[in-house]
Tab-separated table of C-alpha atoms in Angstrom:
chain	number	residue	atom	x	y	z
A	8	MET	CA	-86.504	-209.280	-61.484
A	9	ALA	CA	-87.723	-211.786	-60.663
A	10	VAL	CA	-91.245	-211.870	-57.881
A	11	SER	CA	-92.499	-214.736	-55.693
A	12	THR	CA	-94.956	-214.226	-52.557
A	13	VAL	CA	-93.967	-216.681	-50.094
A	14	PRO	CA	-96.854	-217.131	-47.198
A	15	VAL	CA	-95.664	-218.246	-43.583
A	16	MET	CA	-97.324	-219.712	-41.210
A	17	ASN	CA	-96.467	-220.401	-38.057
A	18	ASN	CA	-93.754	-217.803	-38.956
A	19	ARG	CA	-92.158	-221.106	-40.708
A	20	LEU	CA	-92.461	-220.242	-45.102
A	21	ILE	CA	-94.434	-223.415	-46.145
A	22	SER	CA	-92.464	-224.583	-48.770
A	23	SER	CA	-94.131	-228.324	-50.996
A	24	GLU	CA	-90.599	-230.093	-51.517
A	25	ARG	CA	-88.852	-232.869	-49.657
A	26	ALA	CA	-87.118	-231.059	-47.720
A	27	THR	CA	-84.478	-232.637	-45.031
A	28	PRO	CA	-84.162	-232.002	-41.919
A	29	GLN	CA	-81.375	-229.573	-42.163
A	30	ASP	CA	-83.773	-227.945	-44.747
A	31	LEU	CA	-86.384	-227.951	-42.316
A	32	GLN	CA	-83.988	-226.163	-39.969
A	33	ALA	CA	-82.471	-223.518	-42.658
A	34	VAL	CA	-86.213	-223.033	-43.656
A	35	GLU	CA	-87.044	-222.283	-39.385
A	36	TRP	CA	-83.951	-220.023	-38.710
A	37	LEU	CA	-84.851	-218.225	-41.997
A	38	SER	CA	-88.107	-217.358	-40.915
A	39	GLN	CA	-87.768	-216.190	-37.279
A	40	LEU	CA	-84.933	-213.661	-38.859
A	41	LEU	CA	-86.797	-212.110	-41.907
A	42	LEU	CA	-89.831	-211.884	-38.378
A	43	LYS	CA	-86.939	-210.066	-36.165
A	44	GLY	CA	-85.736	-208.360	-39.570
A	45	TRP	CA	-89.558	-206.620	-40.006
A	46	GLU	CA	-90.320	-206.469	-36.345
A	47	LEU	CA	-87.393	-204.822	-35.333
A	48	GLN	CA	-87.865	-202.439	-38.422
A	49	ALA	CA	-84.596	-202.770	-39.740
A	50	SER	CA	-84.331	-201.730	-43.457
A	51	ASP	CA	-81.881	-204.360	-45.065
A	52	ILE	CA	-80.815	-207.962	-43.371
A	53	HIS	CA	-77.181	-208.636	-44.346
A	54	LEU	CA	-75.927	-212.544	-44.885
A	55	GLU	CA	-72.636	-212.389	-44.775
A	56	PRO	CA	-70.891	-215.804	-45.512
A	57	PHE	CA	-66.409	-215.948	-43.662
A	58	ASP	CA	-64.892	-218.726	-43.570
A	59	SER	CA	-65.410	-220.358	-40.754
A	60	LEU	CA	-69.370	-219.065	-39.589
A	61	LEU	CA	-72.860	-217.068	-41.439
A	62	ARG	CA	-72.756	-213.298	-40.340
A	63	VAL	CA	-75.619	-211.782	-39.903
A	64	ARG	CA	-76.147	-207.621	-38.953
A	65	VAL	CA	-79.236	-206.153	-39.709
A	66	ARG	CA	-79.781	-201.955	-40.424
A	67	ARG	CA	-81.935	-199.342	-38.330
A	68	ASP	CA	-82.057	-196.356	-38.672
A	69	GLY	CA	-79.180	-196.769	-40.477
A	70	VAL	CA	-76.592	-198.630	-38.369
A	71	LEU	CA	-75.701	-201.869	-38.681
A	72	TYR	CA	-76.264	-204.383	-35.078
A	73	GLU	CA	-74.610	-207.473	-35.020
A	74	MET	CA	-77.115	-210.775	-34.362
A	75	PRO	CA	-76.998	-214.758	-33.644
A	76	SER	CA	-75.465	-216.484	-36.198
A	77	PRO	CA	-77.152	-219.315	-37.676
A	78	PRO	CA	-75.137	-222.903	-37.234
A	79	ALA	CA	-72.467	-223.707	-39.745
A	80	ALA	CA	-74.456	-226.810	-41.697
A	81	LEU	CA	-77.488	-224.610	-42.305
A	82	ARG	CA	-75.000	-222.386	-44.397
A	83	GLU	CA	-75.149	-223.496	-47.435
A	84	GLN	CA	-79.248	-224.245	-47.226
A	85	ILE	CA	-79.888	-220.576	-46.171
A	86	ILE	CA	-78.540	-219.014	-48.906
A	87	SER	CA	-80.458	-221.903	-51.314
A	88	ARG	CA	-83.736	-220.685	-49.051
A	89	VAL	CA	-83.136	-217.769	-49.909
A	90	LYS	CA	-82.370	-218.046	-53.577
A	91	VAL	CA	-85.431	-220.341	-54.313
A	92	GLN	CA	-88.103	-217.596	-52.504
A	93	SER	CA	-86.580	-214.653	-55.025
A	94	ARG	CA	-86.915	-217.005	-57.810
A	95	LEU	CA	-82.952	-217.017	-58.259
A	96	ASP	CA	-80.530	-218.516	-59.678
A	97	ILE	CA	-79.953	-221.758	-56.390
A	98	ALA	CA	-77.298	-222.702	-59.748
A	99	GLU	CA	-76.020	-220.079	-60.562
A	100	LYS	CA	-72.934	-218.744	-57.620
A	101	ARG	CA	-70.387	-216.932	-60.257
A	102	LEU	CA	-72.011	-213.784	-60.931
A	103	PRO	CA	-75.013	-211.010	-58.994
A	104	GLN	CA	-78.681	-211.855	-59.168
A	105	ASP	CA	-81.354	-209.490	-58.280
A	106	GLY	CA	-84.948	-210.628	-56.888
A	107	ARG	CA	-86.940	-209.730	-55.102
A	108	MET	CA	-89.701	-211.906	-52.634
A	109	GLN	CA	-93.037	-210.900	-50.894
A	110	LEU	CA	-93.794	-212.361	-47.505
A	111	ALA	CA	-96.897	-212.227	-45.455
A	112	LEU	CA	-95.621	-210.949	-41.153
A	113	ASN	CA	-98.364	-211.013	-39.004
A	114	GLN	CA	-101.217	-210.400	-42.007
A	115	ARG	CA	-99.460	-207.809	-43.126
A	116	MET	CA	-98.110	-208.634	-47.134
A	117	VAL	CA	-94.388	-207.148	-46.477
A	118	ASP	CA	-92.292	-207.031	-50.296
A	119	MET	CA	-88.219	-207.517	-50.250
A	120	ARG	CA	-86.200	-206.725	-52.529
A	121	VAL	CA	-83.370	-209.622	-52.653
A	122	SER	CA	-79.358	-209.502	-53.566
A	123	SER	CA	-76.602	-212.088	-54.082
A	124	LEU	CA	-73.010	-210.887	-55.107
A	125	PRO	CA	-70.044	-213.797	-55.261
A	126	THR	CA	-67.839	-212.996	-52.122
A	127	LEU	CA	-64.364	-214.921	-51.812
A	128	HIS	CA	-66.123	-217.130	-49.391
A	129	GLY	CA	-69.405	-217.604	-51.362
A	130	GLU	CA	-72.274	-215.838	-51.966
A	131	LYS	CA	-74.017	-212.621	-49.856
A	132	ILE	CA	-77.130	-211.659	-49.538
A	133	VAL	CA	-78.337	-208.680	-48.656
A	134	LEU	CA	-82.537	-208.415	-48.790
A	135	ARG	CA	-83.705	-204.784	-48.454
A	136	ILE	CA	-87.366	-204.634	-46.531
A	137	LEU	CA	-89.771	-202.684	-48.062
A	138	ASP	CA	-93.413	-202.272	-46.249
A	139	GLN	CA	-95.186	-200.341	-47.820
A	140	GLN	CA	-97.867	-200.060	-45.517
A	141	SER	CA	-95.342	-198.205	-43.207
A	142	ASN	CA	-94.397	-195.746	-45.966
A	143	SER	CA	-97.076	-192.215	-45.410
A	144	LEU	CA	-96.573	-190.400	-49.046
A	145	CYS	CA	-97.685	-186.951	-46.494
A	146	PHE	CA	-95.189	-183.484	-46.742
A	147	GLU	CA	-95.989	-183.643	-42.854
A	148	ALA	CA	-94.467	-187.309	-42.468
A	149	LEU	CA	-90.773	-185.158	-44.588
A	150	GLY	CA	-90.453	-182.979	-41.979
A	151	LEU	CA	-89.222	-179.643	-44.088
A	152	PRO	CA	-89.586	-176.589	-42.628
A	153	ASP	CA	-93.065	-174.676	-43.538
A	154	ALA	CA	-90.673	-172.065	-45.830
A	155	GLU	CA	-89.107	-175.031	-47.596
A	156	LEU	CA	-92.323	-176.849	-48.441
A	157	SER	CA	-94.010	-174.087	-49.725
A	158	GLN	CA	-91.141	-173.497	-52.256
A	159	VAL	CA	-91.238	-178.021	-52.454
A	160	MET	CA	-95.292	-177.522	-53.430
A	161	GLN	CA	-94.645	-174.524	-55.706
A	162	ALA	CA	-92.164	-176.345	-58.028
A	163	ILE	CA	-94.432	-179.624	-57.953
A	164	ALA	CA	-97.498	-177.416	-59.168
A	165	LYS	CA	-95.719	-176.032	-62.413
A	166	PRO	CA	-96.889	-177.844	-65.449
A	167	ASN	CA	-92.661	-177.969	-66.595
A	168	GLY	CA	-89.490	-178.289	-65.453
A	169	LEU	CA	-86.955	-180.884	-63.604
A	170	VAL	CA	-87.476	-180.507	-59.804
A	171	LEU	CA	-83.661	-182.936	-58.222
A	172	ILE	CA	-83.972	-184.759	-55.116
A	173	THR	CA	-80.556	-185.314	-54.444
A	174	GLY	CA	-78.477	-187.183	-51.422
A	175	PRO	CA	-76.352	-190.759	-50.635
A	176	THR	CA	-77.989	-194.291	-50.638
A	177	GLY	CA	-80.549	-194.229	-47.846
A	178	SER	CA	-81.004	-190.712	-47.537
A	179	GLY	CA	-84.867	-191.092	-48.348
A	180	LYS	CA	-84.881	-189.998	-52.086
A	181	THR	CA	-87.415	-192.389	-53.285
A	182	VAL	CA	-89.876	-191.636	-50.275
A	183	THR	CA	-89.777	-188.054	-50.872
A	184	LEU	CA	-89.829	-187.959	-54.659
A	185	TYR	CA	-93.165	-190.344	-54.179
A	186	THR	CA	-94.549	-187.871	-51.630
A	187	CYS	CA	-94.240	-184.949	-54.131
A	188	LEU	CA	-96.309	-188.137	-56.892
A	189	ASN	CA	-98.806	-189.488	-54.516
A	190	HIS	CA	-100.251	-185.110	-54.115
A	191	LEU	CA	-99.942	-184.183	-57.673
A	192	ASN	CA	-101.993	-188.193	-58.172
A	193	THR	CA	-105.252	-187.346	-60.199
A	194	PRO	CA	-107.559	-188.474	-62.380
A	195	GLY	CA	-106.876	-185.671	-64.275
A	196	VAL	CA	-102.753	-185.908	-64.558
A	197	ASN	CA	-100.579	-189.186	-66.572
A	198	ILE	CA	-97.958	-189.453	-64.636
A	199	ALA	CA	-95.425	-192.133	-65.106
A	200	THR	CA	-91.925	-193.790	-63.164
A	201	VAL	CA	-88.420	-194.979	-64.176
A	202	GLU	CA	-86.818	-196.571	-62.299
A	203	ASP	CA	-84.416	-200.138	-60.906
A	204	PRO	CA	-86.774	-200.920	-58.942
A	205	SER	CA	-89.901	-199.769	-58.381
A	206	GLU	CA	-90.181	-199.007	-54.796
A	207	ILE	CA	-92.863	-198.028	-53.688
A	208	VAL	CA	-96.599	-198.986	-56.168
A	209	LEU	CA	-98.607	-195.455	-56.771
A	210	PRO	CA	-102.017	-196.643	-57.884
A	211	GLY	CA	-103.033	-194.312	-60.281
A	212	ALA	CA	-99.511	-193.805	-61.794
A	213	ASN	CA	-97.720	-196.171	-64.996
A	214	GLN	CA	-94.493	-197.677	-63.149
A	215	VAL	CA	-91.434	-198.917	-65.076
A	216	ASN	CA	-88.462	-201.380	-64.749
A	217	VAL	CA	-85.385	-200.999	-65.526
A	218	ASN	CA	-83.638	-204.117	-67.196
A	219	GLU	CA	-80.739	-203.496	-68.074
A	220	ARG	CA	-79.753	-207.411	-69.585
A	221	ILE	CA	-82.589	-207.685	-71.994
A	222	GLY	CA	-81.858	-203.500	-73.329
A	223	LEU	CA	-84.550	-201.589	-71.233
A	224	THR	CA	-82.562	-198.939	-69.867
A	225	PHE	CA	-83.773	-195.060	-68.247
A	226	ASP	CA	-82.762	-193.871	-71.155
A	227	THR	CA	-84.705	-195.959	-73.538
A	228	ALA	CA	-87.868	-196.917	-71.218
A	229	LEU	CA	-88.071	-192.046	-71.123
A	230	ARG	CA	-87.982	-192.156	-74.844
A	231	ALA	CA	-90.594	-194.835	-74.736
A	232	LEU	CA	-92.538	-192.683	-72.454
A	233	LEU	CA	-92.806	-189.100	-74.179
A	234	ARG	CA	-94.882	-190.766	-77.395
A	235	GLN	CA	-97.262	-192.070	-74.086
A	236	ASP	CA	-98.603	-189.008	-73.096
A	237	PRO	CA	-97.698	-187.346	-70.414
A	238	ASP	CA	-97.701	-184.794	-68.132
A	239	ILE	CA	-95.691	-185.627	-64.603
A	240	LEU	CA	-92.173	-187.670	-65.595
A	241	MET	CA	-90.246	-189.731	-62.797
A	242	VAL	CA	-86.773	-191.121	-63.365
A	243	GLY	CA	-85.553	-193.405	-60.667
A	244	GLU	CA	-82.070	-191.495	-60.502
A	245	ILE	CA	-80.306	-190.003	-62.981
A	246	ARG	CA	-77.529	-191.724	-63.770
A	247	ASP	CA	-74.845	-190.705	-67.604
A	248	GLN	CA	-75.354	-188.623	-69.949
A	249	ALA	CA	-78.275	-190.092	-71.940
A	250	THR	CA	-80.740	-189.846	-69.538
A	251	ALA	CA	-79.518	-186.555	-68.235
A	252	ASP	CA	-80.003	-185.341	-71.921
A	253	MET	CA	-83.217	-187.070	-72.555
A	254	ALA	CA	-84.372	-185.372	-68.677
A	255	VAL	CA	-84.310	-182.414	-69.645
A	256	LYS	CA	-85.223	-182.128	-73.143
A	257	ALA	CA	-88.622	-183.872	-71.318
A	258	SER	CA	-88.669	-180.999	-69.002
A	259	GLN	CA	-88.513	-178.507	-72.245
A	260	THR	CA	-91.012	-179.570	-73.946
A	261	GLY	CA	-94.154	-179.075	-71.441
A	262	HIS	CA	-93.739	-182.187	-69.043
A	263	LEU	CA	-92.883	-181.807	-65.563
A	264	VAL	CA	-90.283	-184.356	-64.056
A	265	LEU	CA	-88.337	-185.840	-60.981
A	266	SER	CA	-85.152	-187.388	-60.338
A	267	THR	CA	-82.917	-188.255	-58.254
A	268	LEU	CA	-79.181	-187.482	-57.733
A	269	HIS	CA	-76.421	-188.486	-55.896
A	270	THR	CA	-74.433	-185.619	-54.423
A	271	ASN	CA	-73.369	-183.610	-51.665
A	272	ASP	CA	-75.841	-180.940	-52.054
A	273	ALA	CA	-77.813	-178.790	-53.721
A	274	PRO	CA	-74.939	-176.294	-55.533
A	275	SER	CA	-73.356	-179.338	-56.753
A	276	THR	CA	-75.946	-180.391	-58.644
A	277	LEU	CA	-75.976	-178.139	-61.447
A	278	THR	CA	-71.880	-178.952	-61.772
A	279	ARG	CA	-72.373	-182.796	-61.872
A	280	LEU	CA	-74.784	-181.897	-64.539
A	281	ASN	CA	-72.663	-179.782	-66.284
A	282	HIS	CA	-69.665	-182.286	-66.119
A	283	MET	CA	-71.668	-185.342	-67.339
A	284	GLY	CA	-72.332	-182.438	-70.648
A	285	ILE	CA	-75.153	-180.859	-70.560
A	286	ALA	CA	-74.760	-177.145	-71.218
A	287	GLY	CA	-75.402	-174.292	-69.104
A	288	PHE	CA	-78.518	-172.916	-71.476
A	289	ASN	CA	-80.070	-175.759	-70.870
A	290	LEU	CA	-79.744	-176.216	-67.702
A	291	ALA	CA	-80.961	-172.205	-66.794
A	292	SER	CA	-83.968	-173.654	-68.551
A	293	SER	CA	-84.872	-176.757	-66.707
A	294	VAL	CA	-84.303	-177.303	-63.748
A	295	ILE	CA	-86.147	-174.896	-60.539
A	296	LEU	CA	-85.962	-176.666	-57.548
A	297	ILE	CA	-82.981	-179.150	-56.320
A	298	CYS	CA	-83.889	-180.604	-52.972
A	299	ALA	CA	-80.650	-182.260	-50.720
A	300	GLN	CA	-81.276	-184.186	-48.190
A	301	ARG	CA	-80.233	-186.688	-45.033
A	302	LEU	CA	-81.429	-188.595	-42.901
A	303	LEU	CA	-79.887	-188.610	-39.004
A	304	ARG	CA	-81.144	-191.267	-36.316
A	305	ARG	CA	-83.581	-189.602	-33.818
A	306	LEU	CA	-83.102	-189.038	-29.790
A	307	CYS	CA	-85.562	-191.181	-28.258
A	308	ALA	CA	-87.791	-189.100	-26.486
A	309	LEU	CA	-88.000	-191.225	-23.558
A	310	CYS	CA	-84.086	-191.048	-22.185
A	311	LYS	CA	-82.368	-188.218	-23.893
A	312	GLN	CA	-81.207	-185.132	-22.562
A	313	ALA	CA	-80.482	-181.623	-22.144
A	314	LEU	CA	-77.333	-180.522	-22.364
A	315	PRO	CA	-76.012	-178.164	-18.648
A	316	ASP	CA	-75.280	-174.824	-22.073
A	317	GLY	CA	-78.975	-175.337	-23.896
A	318	SER	CA	-76.992	-176.472	-26.795
A	319	GLY	CA	-78.840	-179.274	-27.160
A	320	TRP	CA	-79.746	-182.648	-26.513
A	321	ARG	CA	-78.098	-185.787	-26.122
A	322	ALA	CA	-78.282	-189.683	-26.723
A	323	VAL	CA	-78.500	-191.853	-23.207
A	324	GLY	CA	-80.134	-195.280	-23.670
A	325	CYS	CA	-82.819	-197.232	-22.623
A	326	ALA	CA	-84.816	-200.245	-23.308
A	327	HIS	CA	-87.075	-198.435	-25.933
A	328	CYS	CA	-84.270	-198.151	-28.191
A	329	LEU	CA	-80.677	-198.612	-29.437
A	330	ASN	CA	-77.824	-196.050	-28.251
A	331	GLY	CA	-80.417	-193.618	-26.900
A	332	TYR	CA	-81.434	-193.789	-31.004
A	333	LYS	CA	-84.730	-194.267	-32.327
A	334	GLY	CA	-86.365	-193.296	-35.580
A	335	ARG	CA	-84.805	-190.777	-38.260
A	336	VAL	CA	-85.158	-187.522	-39.373
A	337	ALA	CA	-84.280	-186.082	-42.143
A	338	ILE	CA	-83.028	-182.674	-42.616
A	339	HIS	CA	-82.949	-181.221	-46.242
A	340	GLN	CA	-81.223	-178.576	-48.685
A	341	VAL	CA	-84.281	-176.585	-50.564
A	342	MET	CA	-82.124	-174.088	-53.385
A	343	PRO	CA	-85.080	-172.870	-56.067
A	344	VAL	CA	-83.097	-171.825	-58.530
A	345	THR	CA	-83.757	-168.003	-59.190
A	346	PRO	CA	-82.582	-165.512	-62.031
A	347	GLY	CA	-79.291	-164.974	-59.460
A	348	LEU	CA	-78.085	-168.633	-59.679
A	349	GLN	CA	-79.412	-169.003	-63.346
A	350	GLN	CA	-76.611	-166.526	-64.510
A	351	LEU	CA	-73.437	-167.783	-62.696
A	352	ILE	CA	-74.835	-171.354	-64.550
A	353	LEU	CA	-75.363	-169.400	-67.736
A	354	GLN	CA	-71.489	-168.844	-66.210
A	355	GLN	CA	-70.651	-171.717	-65.842
A	356	ALA	CA	-69.481	-171.108	-62.792
A	357	SER	CA	-67.531	-172.773	-59.156
A	358	THR	CA	-70.067	-175.195	-57.339
A	359	GLN	CA	-68.302	-172.475	-54.327
A	360	ALA	CA	-70.084	-169.328	-56.157
A	361	LEU	CA	-73.392	-171.076	-56.942
A	362	ALA	CA	-73.119	-172.061	-53.221
A	363	ASP	CA	-72.480	-167.952	-52.413
A	364	GLN	CA	-75.234	-167.075	-54.387
A	365	ALA	CA	-78.030	-169.758	-52.842
A	366	GLU	CA	-76.804	-168.601	-49.921
A	367	ALA	CA	-78.142	-165.035	-50.568
A	368	ASP	CA	-81.453	-165.813	-51.459
A	369	GLY	CA	-81.397	-167.212	-48.187
A	370	VAL	CA	-81.433	-171.082	-49.036
A	371	ARG	CA	-79.894	-172.580	-45.640
A	372	THR	CA	-76.928	-175.663	-45.946
A	373	LEU	CA	-77.349	-179.058	-44.426
A	374	ARG	CA	-75.516	-178.153	-41.243
A	375	GLN	CA	-77.592	-175.309	-40.768
A	376	ALA	CA	-80.972	-177.428	-41.036
A	377	GLY	CA	-78.714	-180.094	-38.714
A	378	MET	CA	-78.344	-177.594	-36.860
A	379	LEU	CA	-82.500	-176.623	-36.190
A	380	LYS	CA	-83.193	-179.963	-35.273
A	381	VAL	CA	-80.418	-179.515	-32.792
A	382	LEU	CA	-81.827	-177.722	-31.584
A	383	ALA	CA	-85.439	-178.314	-31.375
A	384	GLY	CA	-84.368	-181.696	-29.609
A	385	GLU	CA	-84.801	-184.188	-32.720
A	386	THR	CA	-81.427	-185.392	-32.955
A	387	SER	CA	-77.598	-185.177	-31.664
A	388	LEU	CA	-74.614	-182.375	-32.657
A	389	GLN	CA	-72.936	-185.980	-33.190
A	390	GLU	CA	-75.799	-187.268	-35.949
A	391	VAL	CA	-75.759	-184.060	-37.748
A	392	GLN	CA	-71.931	-183.863	-38.209
A	393	ALA	CA	-70.669	-186.706	-39.132
A	394	ALA	CA	-73.643	-186.626	-41.269
A	395	THR	CA	-72.684	-182.521	-43.375
A	396	HIS	CA	-69.867	-180.404	-43.684
A	397	GLY	CA	-68.942	-177.397	-42.492
């Protein structure tokens, strides 16, 4: 993935090449958009071409909001400018591309991951804002209740085993993983990560970016890292049987392995791995803890109102928030793999049987964890219901 550093001066992207008046207008417009996106604390910026306009949307607190579109005549120049700054091939418009650029915004360095995708009306661009300085890699920032936090700390303190963080895209899995790695990051341990791509820089860790075009896949990189005398391995995502098999074997041979998986909750993660071809006896002997999580919009502390029946709070909206919400709060389902669960794994039990055992072990569901946040006034019932199933 290409990386480009883009200086910003007076909120303009500086270019030394000759430029037409339209080019300069495109640079000015794009510069203002990127600065506005960063000021709004947006996680993503979408540039979407349609017949007569370039639709612009930003994702803030997990929700997309539409922004003013640029003049139609600047559409191609804006798309080309993003591709140039992120070192993408501007002549290639038929295939998806990935790149990266770095901006100096108000004396702060901000990374942006850039993805282009050919669509019916042209290339769509999505910029993911990776503000390294905004990432607070401490357990207090995760919002885990004390009991669940203690379980996570105990799991990552073990010398070997597999710890999994699950949830959909954008649920904060990477921040949770890096919080764990940051806690474990001492001169006495060798930490290595394999990601696609690395979104957070952790000084002291050996971070590898996957590049499937040249054959550097998750399982290939993991095989190589196992020959590098690692103590702790982090696999960005388990996508297939080969990666799952390598992660399980690494956890069984004296390594602590942390990774993510896209599943609905903690119990279904075990079923998913089994369906990927991992034998029950390998799962039972390797997986030590699974944490499922979601990110919900946080109620604005300045305008939220308590419900008359005392069952929670509702969003109102004010000048300091968006529709009654400001920021986000995480909910977690932390499930240690107990002897009872191990027996069910060996029997290849159903997801429901695993969930029943987890409940008997005292594990809260995501819905239950969300309701605790509702009662605490951190989010609304509507947010919990939208993000979890009963």
